[in-house]
Short mmCIF file of C-alpha atoms and ligand atoms in Angstrom, two decimals:
data_model
loop_
_atom_site.label_atom_id
_atom_site.label_comp_id
_atom_site.label_asym_id
_atom_site.label_seq_id
_atom_site.Cartn_x
_atom_site.Cartn_y
_atom_site.Cartn_z
CA UNK A 1 -113.01 21.03 -15.10
CA UNK A 2 -112.95 19.03 -18.33
CA UNK A 3 -111.87 15.41 -18.06
CA UNK A 4 -108.06 15.18 -17.80
CA UNK A 5 -107.70 11.54 -18.81
CA UNK A 6 -107.37 11.85 -22.65
CA UNK A 7 -104.46 14.30 -22.48
CA UNK A 8 -102.94 12.54 -19.49
CA UNK A 9 -103.06 9.07 -21.05
CA UNK A 10 -101.67 10.28 -24.36
CA UNK A 11 -98.74 11.84 -22.52
CA UNK A 12 -98.27 8.67 -20.44
CA UNK A 13 -98.11 6.35 -23.46
CA UNK A 14 -95.43 8.53 -25.01
CA UNK A 15 -93.37 9.37 -21.96
CA UNK A 16 -93.63 6.58 -19.41
CA UNK A 17 -90.51 4.99 -18.09
CA UNK A 18 -89.94 1.37 -19.03
CA UNK A 19 -89.89 -0.45 -15.71
CA UNK A 20 -89.81 -4.21 -15.15
CA UNK A 21 -92.97 -4.25 -13.02
CA UNK A 22 -94.77 -2.27 -15.72
CA UNK A 23 -93.66 -4.61 -18.48
CA UNK A 24 -94.89 -7.66 -16.58
CA UNK A 25 -97.48 -6.30 -14.13
CA UNK A 26 -98.51 -9.49 -12.36
CA UNK A 27 -100.17 -8.87 -8.97
CA UNK A 28 -97.04 -10.10 -7.15
CA UNK A 29 -94.75 -7.83 -9.20
CA UNK A 30 -96.91 -4.74 -8.67
CA UNK A 31 -97.32 -5.47 -4.98
CA UNK A 32 -93.59 -6.00 -4.39
CA UNK A 33 -92.63 -2.90 -6.39
CA UNK A 34 -95.14 -0.70 -4.57
CA UNK A 35 -93.91 -1.85 -1.17
CA UNK A 36 -90.27 -1.26 -2.16
CA UNK A 37 -91.08 2.17 -3.62
CA UNK A 38 -92.80 3.38 -0.45
CA UNK A 39 -89.54 4.74 0.97
CA UNK A 40 -87.13 4.30 -1.92
CA UNK A 41 -86.64 6.01 -5.28
CA UNK A 42 -87.25 3.97 -8.44
CA UNK A 43 -83.62 3.95 -9.62
CA UNK A 44 -82.38 2.85 -6.20
CA UNK A 45 -85.07 0.17 -5.82
CA UNK A 46 -84.61 -1.53 -9.22
CA UNK A 47 -81.55 -3.69 -8.38
CA UNK A 48 -83.25 -4.82 -5.16
CA UNK A 49 -86.42 -5.63 -7.07
CA UNK A 50 -84.54 -7.79 -9.59
CA UNK A 51 -82.52 -9.55 -6.90
CA UNK A 52 -85.57 -10.19 -4.73
CA UNK A 53 -87.55 -11.71 -7.61
CA UNK A 54 -84.63 -13.86 -8.74
CA UNK A 55 -84.46 -15.33 -5.21
CA UNK A 56 -88.22 -15.44 -4.53
CA UNK A 57 -90.00 -15.64 -7.90
CA UNK A 58 -93.51 -16.15 -6.54
CA UNK A 59 -95.68 -15.74 -3.47
CA UNK A 60 -95.24 -19.32 -2.18
CA UNK A 61 -91.45 -18.85 -2.32
CA UNK A 62 -91.77 -15.59 -0.37
CA UNK A 63 -94.01 -17.27 2.22
CA UNK A 64 -91.50 -20.09 2.74
CA UNK A 65 -88.34 -17.94 2.88
CA UNK A 66 -86.21 -18.23 5.98
CA UNK A 67 -86.18 -14.98 8.02
CA UNK A 68 -82.43 -14.31 7.90
CA UNK A 69 -82.40 -14.67 4.11
CA UNK A 70 -85.45 -12.43 3.79
CA UNK A 71 -83.76 -9.67 5.80
CA UNK A 72 -80.60 -10.06 3.75
CA UNK A 73 -82.57 -9.56 0.51
CA UNK A 74 -83.97 -6.33 1.96
CA UNK A 75 -80.63 -5.09 3.37
CA UNK A 76 -80.04 -1.52 2.21
CA UNK A 77 -83.72 -0.70 1.67
CA UNK A 78 -84.45 -0.10 5.36
CA UNK A 79 -87.86 -0.04 7.07
CA UNK A 80 -87.69 -3.79 7.54
CA UNK A 81 -91.27 -4.03 8.82
CA UNK A 82 -92.21 -3.74 5.14
CA UNK A 83 -90.58 -7.05 4.24
CA UNK A 84 -91.88 -8.77 7.38
CA UNK A 85 -95.41 -7.68 6.44
CA UNK A 86 -94.84 -8.87 2.87
CA UNK A 87 -94.07 -12.31 4.20
CA UNK A 88 -96.98 -12.30 6.68
CA UNK A 89 -99.32 -11.40 3.83
CA UNK A 90 -97.75 -14.04 1.55
CA UNK A 91 -98.44 -16.72 4.17
CA UNK A 92 -102.09 -15.64 4.37
CA UNK A 93 -102.35 -15.58 0.58
CA UNK A 94 -101.02 -19.16 0.45
CA UNK A 95 -103.35 -20.35 3.20
CA UNK A 96 -106.50 -18.57 1.98
CA UNK A 97 -106.12 -17.87 -1.74
CA UNK A 98 -104.00 -20.73 -3.12
CA UNK A 99 -100.87 -18.56 -3.42
CA UNK A 100 -102.41 -15.93 -5.73
CA UNK A 101 -103.38 -12.41 -4.63
CA UNK A 102 -107.18 -11.99 -4.66
CA UNK A 103 -108.75 -9.86 -7.42
CA UNK A 104 -110.70 -7.89 -4.85
CA UNK A 105 -109.86 -4.46 -3.38
CA UNK A 106 -111.22 -5.16 0.13
CA UNK A 107 -109.53 -8.54 0.36
CA UNK A 108 -106.21 -6.96 -0.69
CA UNK A 109 -106.69 -4.10 1.77
CA UNK A 110 -107.18 -6.61 4.60
CA UNK A 111 -103.67 -8.11 4.14
CA UNK A 112 -100.80 -7.00 6.44
CA UNK A 113 -98.83 -4.03 5.12
CA UNK A 114 -101.35 -3.25 2.36
CA UNK A 115 -103.05 0.14 2.75
CA UNK A 116 -105.49 2.00 0.54
CA UNK A 117 -102.83 3.02 -1.93
CA UNK A 118 -101.16 -0.38 -2.44
CA UNK A 119 -104.53 -2.18 -2.62
CA UNK A 120 -105.63 0.38 -5.23
CA UNK A 121 -102.43 0.00 -7.24
CA UNK A 122 -102.59 -3.82 -7.37
CA UNK A 123 -106.36 -3.88 -7.98
CA UNK A 124 -106.28 -1.31 -10.79
CA UNK A 125 -102.94 -2.09 -12.49
CA UNK A 126 -103.00 -5.91 -12.29
CA UNK A 127 -106.73 -6.64 -12.25
CA UNK A 128 -108.16 -3.60 -14.07
CA UNK A 129 -110.55 -2.81 -11.19
CA UNK A 130 -111.67 0.86 -11.28
CA UNK A 131 -110.46 2.02 -7.86
CA UNK A 132 -108.18 4.92 -6.88
CA UNK A 133 -104.46 4.60 -6.06
CA UNK A 134 -103.63 7.92 -4.48
CA UNK A 135 -100.06 8.49 -3.30
CA UNK A 136 -98.13 11.67 -2.58
CA UNK A 137 -97.51 12.25 -6.29
CA UNK A 138 -101.21 12.14 -7.10
CA UNK A 139 -102.14 14.39 -4.18
CA UNK A 140 -99.58 16.94 -5.35
CA UNK A 141 -100.91 16.93 -8.93
CA UNK A 142 -104.50 17.40 -7.78
CA UNK A 143 -103.64 20.02 -5.22
CA UNK A 144 -102.06 22.07 -8.03
CA UNK A 145 -104.56 21.22 -10.74
CA UNK A 146 -107.41 22.61 -8.59
CA UNK A 147 -105.22 25.20 -6.81
CA UNK A 148 -106.52 23.73 -3.57
CA UNK A 149 -104.63 24.73 -0.41
CA UNK A 150 -106.13 21.82 1.62
CA UNK A 151 -103.56 20.16 3.89
CA UNK A 152 -103.01 16.82 2.14
CA UNK A 153 -101.92 15.03 5.31
CA UNK A 154 -105.45 15.48 6.70
CA UNK A 155 -107.72 12.47 6.04
CA UNK A 156 -110.75 14.61 5.04
CA UNK A 157 -108.68 16.47 2.43
CA UNK A 158 -107.25 13.23 1.08
CA UNK A 159 -110.77 11.84 0.81
CA UNK A 160 -111.99 14.89 -1.11
CA UNK A 161 -108.98 14.76 -3.47
CA UNK A 162 -109.57 11.02 -4.02
CA UNK A 163 -113.17 11.75 -5.05
CA UNK A 164 -111.84 14.22 -7.66
CA UNK A 165 -109.31 11.64 -8.89
CA UNK A 166 -112.19 9.23 -9.46
CA UNK A 167 -114.30 11.81 -11.32
CA UNK A 168 -111.65 11.76 -14.05
CA UNK A 169 -110.87 8.01 -14.08
CA UNK A 170 -111.96 6.10 -17.20
CA UNK A 171 -113.17 2.77 -15.71
CA UNK A 172 -111.81 0.69 -18.60
CA UNK A 173 -108.31 2.21 -18.20
CA UNK A 174 -108.16 2.52 -14.42
CA UNK A 175 -104.65 1.06 -14.11
CA UNK A 176 -103.11 3.20 -16.85
CA UNK A 177 -104.83 6.32 -15.52
CA UNK A 178 -103.56 5.73 -11.97
CA UNK A 179 -100.04 5.06 -13.21
CA UNK A 180 -100.16 8.10 -15.49
CA UNK A 181 -101.01 10.37 -12.55
CA UNK A 182 -98.18 8.93 -10.46
CA UNK A 183 -95.78 9.26 -13.39
CA UNK A 184 -96.79 12.87 -14.02
CA UNK A 185 -96.13 13.64 -10.35
CA UNK A 186 -92.77 11.86 -10.45
CA UNK A 187 -91.48 13.34 -13.74
CA UNK A 188 -93.23 16.67 -14.39
CA UNK A 189 -95.32 17.95 -11.48
CA UNK A 190 -92.33 17.43 -9.23
CA UNK A 191 -92.10 18.26 -5.52
CA UNK A 192 -89.99 20.82 -3.68
CA UNK A 193 -90.42 24.04 -5.61
CA UNK A 194 -91.09 24.69 -9.25
CA UNK A 195 -92.79 21.96 -11.34
CA UNK A 196 -91.94 21.57 -15.05
CA UNK A 197 -95.20 23.10 -16.27
CA UNK A 198 -93.94 23.73 -19.80
CA UNK A 199 -93.76 19.93 -20.27
CA UNK A 200 -97.14 19.23 -18.67
CA UNK A 201 -100.03 17.80 -20.72
CA UNK A 202 -102.49 19.37 -18.24
CA UNK A 203 -100.99 22.87 -18.25
CA UNK A 204 -103.99 24.33 -20.11
CA UNK A 205 -106.31 23.10 -17.32
CA UNK A 206 -104.15 23.81 -14.29
CA UNK A 207 -105.51 26.39 -11.84
CA UNK A 208 -102.29 26.70 -9.80
CA UNK A 209 -100.31 27.38 -12.95
CA UNK A 210 -102.73 30.14 -13.91
CA UNK A 211 -102.55 31.61 -10.40
CA UNK A 212 -98.77 31.23 -10.07
CA UNK A 213 -99.16 29.25 -6.83
CA UNK A 214 -97.85 25.83 -7.96
CA UNK A 215 -94.49 26.02 -6.11
CA UNK A 216 -96.27 26.56 -2.76
CA UNK A 217 -98.55 23.56 -3.19
CA UNK A 218 -99.37 21.08 -1.79
CA UNK A 219 -99.80 22.25 1.78
CA UNK A 220 -98.60 19.77 4.38
CA UNK A 221 -98.80 19.64 8.16
CA UNK A 222 -95.51 20.48 9.87
CA UNK A 223 -93.70 17.26 10.83
CA UNK A 224 -93.31 16.60 14.54
CA UNK A 225 -89.77 17.20 15.80
CA UNK A 226 -87.75 13.99 16.09
CA UNK A 227 -86.70 12.63 19.46
CA UNK A 228 -82.91 12.61 19.92
CA UNK A 229 -81.49 9.48 21.53
CA UNK A 230 -77.86 8.98 22.54
CA UNK A 231 -76.55 5.49 21.70
CA UNK A 232 -73.28 3.94 22.91
CA UNK A 233 -71.76 1.21 20.76
CA UNK A 234 -69.02 -1.32 21.42
CA UNK A 235 -67.43 -2.61 18.24
CA UNK A 236 -65.75 -5.80 19.44
CA UNK A 237 -63.44 -7.84 17.25
CA UNK A 238 -61.85 -11.18 18.10
CA UNK A 239 -60.11 -13.78 15.91
CA UNK A 240 -63.62 -15.14 15.15
CA UNK A 241 -64.99 -11.88 13.84
CA UNK A 242 -67.18 -9.07 15.15
CA UNK A 243 -69.59 -9.50 18.01
CA UNK A 244 -73.20 -9.02 16.91
CA UNK A 245 -76.27 -9.04 19.08
CA UNK A 246 -79.78 -9.66 17.86
CA UNK A 247 -82.41 -7.02 18.51
CA UNK A 248 -85.71 -7.95 20.17
CA UNK A 249 -88.47 -9.47 18.03
CA UNK A 250 -90.61 -6.34 18.33
CA UNK A 251 -89.99 -2.61 17.97
CA UNK A 252 -87.36 -0.62 16.11
CA UNK A 253 -85.21 -2.76 13.74
CA UNK A 254 -86.94 -5.87 15.13
CA UNK A 255 -84.94 -9.08 14.87
CA UNK A 256 -82.00 -7.52 13.04
CA UNK A 257 -78.34 -7.68 14.10
CA UNK A 258 -76.22 -4.88 15.55
CA UNK A 259 -72.92 -4.26 17.30
CA UNK A 260 -73.34 -4.43 21.08
CA UNK A 261 -75.04 -1.18 22.10
CA UNK A 262 -76.99 0.69 24.72
CA UNK A 263 -79.83 2.95 23.65
CA UNK A 264 -80.61 6.16 25.50
CA UNK A 265 -77.20 6.09 27.17
CA UNK A 266 -74.06 8.06 26.58
CA UNK A 267 -71.43 5.95 28.34
CA UNK A 268 -67.75 6.73 28.92
CA UNK A 269 -65.14 4.16 27.81
CA UNK A 270 -64.75 2.97 31.43
CA UNK A 271 -68.50 2.56 31.87
CA UNK A 272 -68.71 0.65 28.58
CA UNK A 273 -65.92 -1.71 29.65
CA UNK A 274 -67.75 -2.36 32.92
CA UNK A 275 -70.95 -3.17 31.02
CA UNK A 276 -69.07 -5.57 28.75
CA UNK A 277 -67.53 -7.29 31.72
CA UNK A 278 -70.99 -7.62 33.28
CA UNK A 279 -72.08 -9.41 30.07
CA UNK A 280 -69.39 -12.01 30.80
CA UNK A 281 -66.80 -10.78 28.31
CA UNK A 282 -63.12 -10.84 29.18
CA UNK A 283 -61.94 -7.30 28.46
CA UNK A 284 -58.96 -7.26 30.83
CA UNK A 285 -55.87 -5.49 29.52
CA UNK A 286 -57.56 -4.24 26.35
CA UNK A 287 -57.15 -0.71 25.08
CA UNK A 288 -60.35 0.95 23.87
CA UNK A 289 -60.20 3.13 20.79
CA UNK A 290 -62.82 5.88 20.45
CA UNK A 291 -65.29 5.42 17.57
CA UNK A 292 -66.14 8.46 15.45
CA UNK A 293 -69.51 10.03 16.20
CA UNK A 294 -72.32 9.18 13.76
CA UNK A 295 -75.96 10.01 13.34
CA UNK A 296 -78.87 8.05 11.94
CA UNK A 297 -82.34 9.40 11.32
CA UNK A 298 -85.38 7.18 11.67
CA UNK A 299 -88.79 8.64 10.87
CA UNK A 300 -89.42 9.83 14.44
CA UNK A 301 -86.13 9.24 16.29
CA UNK A 302 -82.60 10.43 15.72
CA UNK A 303 -79.75 8.28 17.02
CA UNK A 304 -76.58 10.10 18.00
CA UNK A 305 -73.98 7.36 18.21
CA UNK A 306 -70.51 7.04 19.64
CA UNK A 307 -68.56 4.46 21.61
CA UNK A 308 -65.45 2.32 21.53
CA UNK A 309 -63.73 -0.29 19.41
CA UNK A 310 -61.89 -3.13 21.12
CA UNK A 311 -59.81 -6.12 20.11
CA UNK A 312 -60.47 -9.10 22.34
CA UNK A 313 -58.90 -12.56 22.68
CA UNK A 314 -60.93 -15.52 21.42
CA UNK A 315 -63.81 -16.25 23.77
CA UNK A 316 -67.41 -17.47 23.81
CA UNK A 317 -70.14 -15.08 22.69
CA UNK A 318 -72.52 -13.96 25.46
CA UNK A 319 -76.19 -15.05 25.28
CA UNK A 320 -78.07 -13.53 22.33
CA UNK A 321 -74.81 -12.68 20.52
CA UNK A 322 -72.66 -14.31 17.83
CA UNK A 323 -69.16 -13.80 16.53
CA UNK A 324 -69.68 -13.03 12.84
CA UNK A 325 -66.80 -13.35 10.38
CA UNK A 326 -66.46 -10.79 7.58
CA UNK A 327 -67.80 -13.41 5.16
CA UNK A 328 -70.85 -14.09 7.34
CA UNK A 329 -71.46 -10.33 7.61
CA UNK A 330 -71.59 -10.17 3.83
CA UNK A 331 -73.72 -13.24 3.22
CA UNK A 332 -75.76 -14.07 6.31
CA UNK A 333 -76.32 -11.38 8.91
CA UNK A 334 -78.28 -8.23 8.10
CA UNK A 335 -76.74 -5.09 9.52
CA UNK A 336 -79.22 -2.20 9.31
CA UNK A 337 -78.32 1.04 7.53
CA UNK A 338 -78.23 2.78 10.93
CA UNK A 339 -74.70 1.38 11.34
CA UNK A 340 -73.49 2.49 7.94
CA UNK A 341 -70.80 4.69 9.51
CA UNK A 342 -69.20 1.62 11.12
CA UNK A 343 -69.95 -0.92 8.43
CA UNK A 344 -66.88 -0.20 6.33
CA UNK A 345 -64.63 -0.90 9.26
CA UNK A 346 -66.42 -4.19 9.93
CA UNK A 347 -66.25 -5.37 6.32
S1 LIG B 401 -99.26 22.65 -15.05
FE1 LIG B 401 -97.56 22.54 -13.66
S2 LIG B 401 -98.46 22.63 -11.63
FE2 LIG B 401 -100.11 22.19 -13.06
S3 LIG B 401 -100.29 19.97 -13.01
FE3 LIG B 401 -98.94 20.48 -14.70
S4 LIG B 401 -96.86 20.44 -13.82
FE4 LIG B 401 -98.31 20.46 -12.12
#
């Protein structure tokens, strides 16, 4: 196949979206944006990106940020391990590299939370190093361009596609080329059905277009079915606010706050009251109100939630819990998106 980069780059310079991390692509900006964009669309991520940078303008500020504030800045983006890894990496960067990300692919790749793709994006976009940055967008474009039915979730296929990506990369424009491929995948060679081939600068080269197979590509492995977990919640309100409990330091939603709950259990109102009493709470004479059922999907687990709401008299919070006022819920404590269905009621 003839080299795609001239047509691709020309299209990119004329059609690229103006994005803050593109206008000022410092290593920190590119790194932060790539981590945010891993599970979030560009339009949704932009306000978070601006807010995060206003609060933590550089890597030393990120390294020094207090955990509760860090979680609050990420609230709404989900997948909180991403921001915890950002901070872990920032601390290493401060200790080992004087607070600046290293201009070296392998050194970037060795930092927590930075995989092949993010290391490639920072190295090529910010430092101009000719390395690949292959995400789902790029795999989709190449799968169609070569009409290759390889299953892109398989490491050997990804490796072979990456080698093709590099065959076309102009070393002096590595960052622009990588971004152009991602942009083409995001704007033109779009997922889920028919791509916009009539707008594509590579249409004359595209084998899947010629064969009429583009909508069926790329091939992906079937996702594993998610595990369904019942969860019983107790939404407890007293004159001091709502009772929140902190999740364990490791595992799902590590260290974040939640209403009192029991995972893997579908408890009746009576059983829930007994559990609350066992925690040391005075629930005598209260009348439980049933909470509406809600569902939250994590990548591999599905929570099916239900439970009770209760109004309690003023009393001390049990160990590991706090009474959080509505103001503190807005400004201090991070309530994960899993509890979105109950959040409105709490705020
Ligand atoms: S011609 Fe269509 S299928 Fe081929 S790369 Fe362009 S948008 Fe994708």
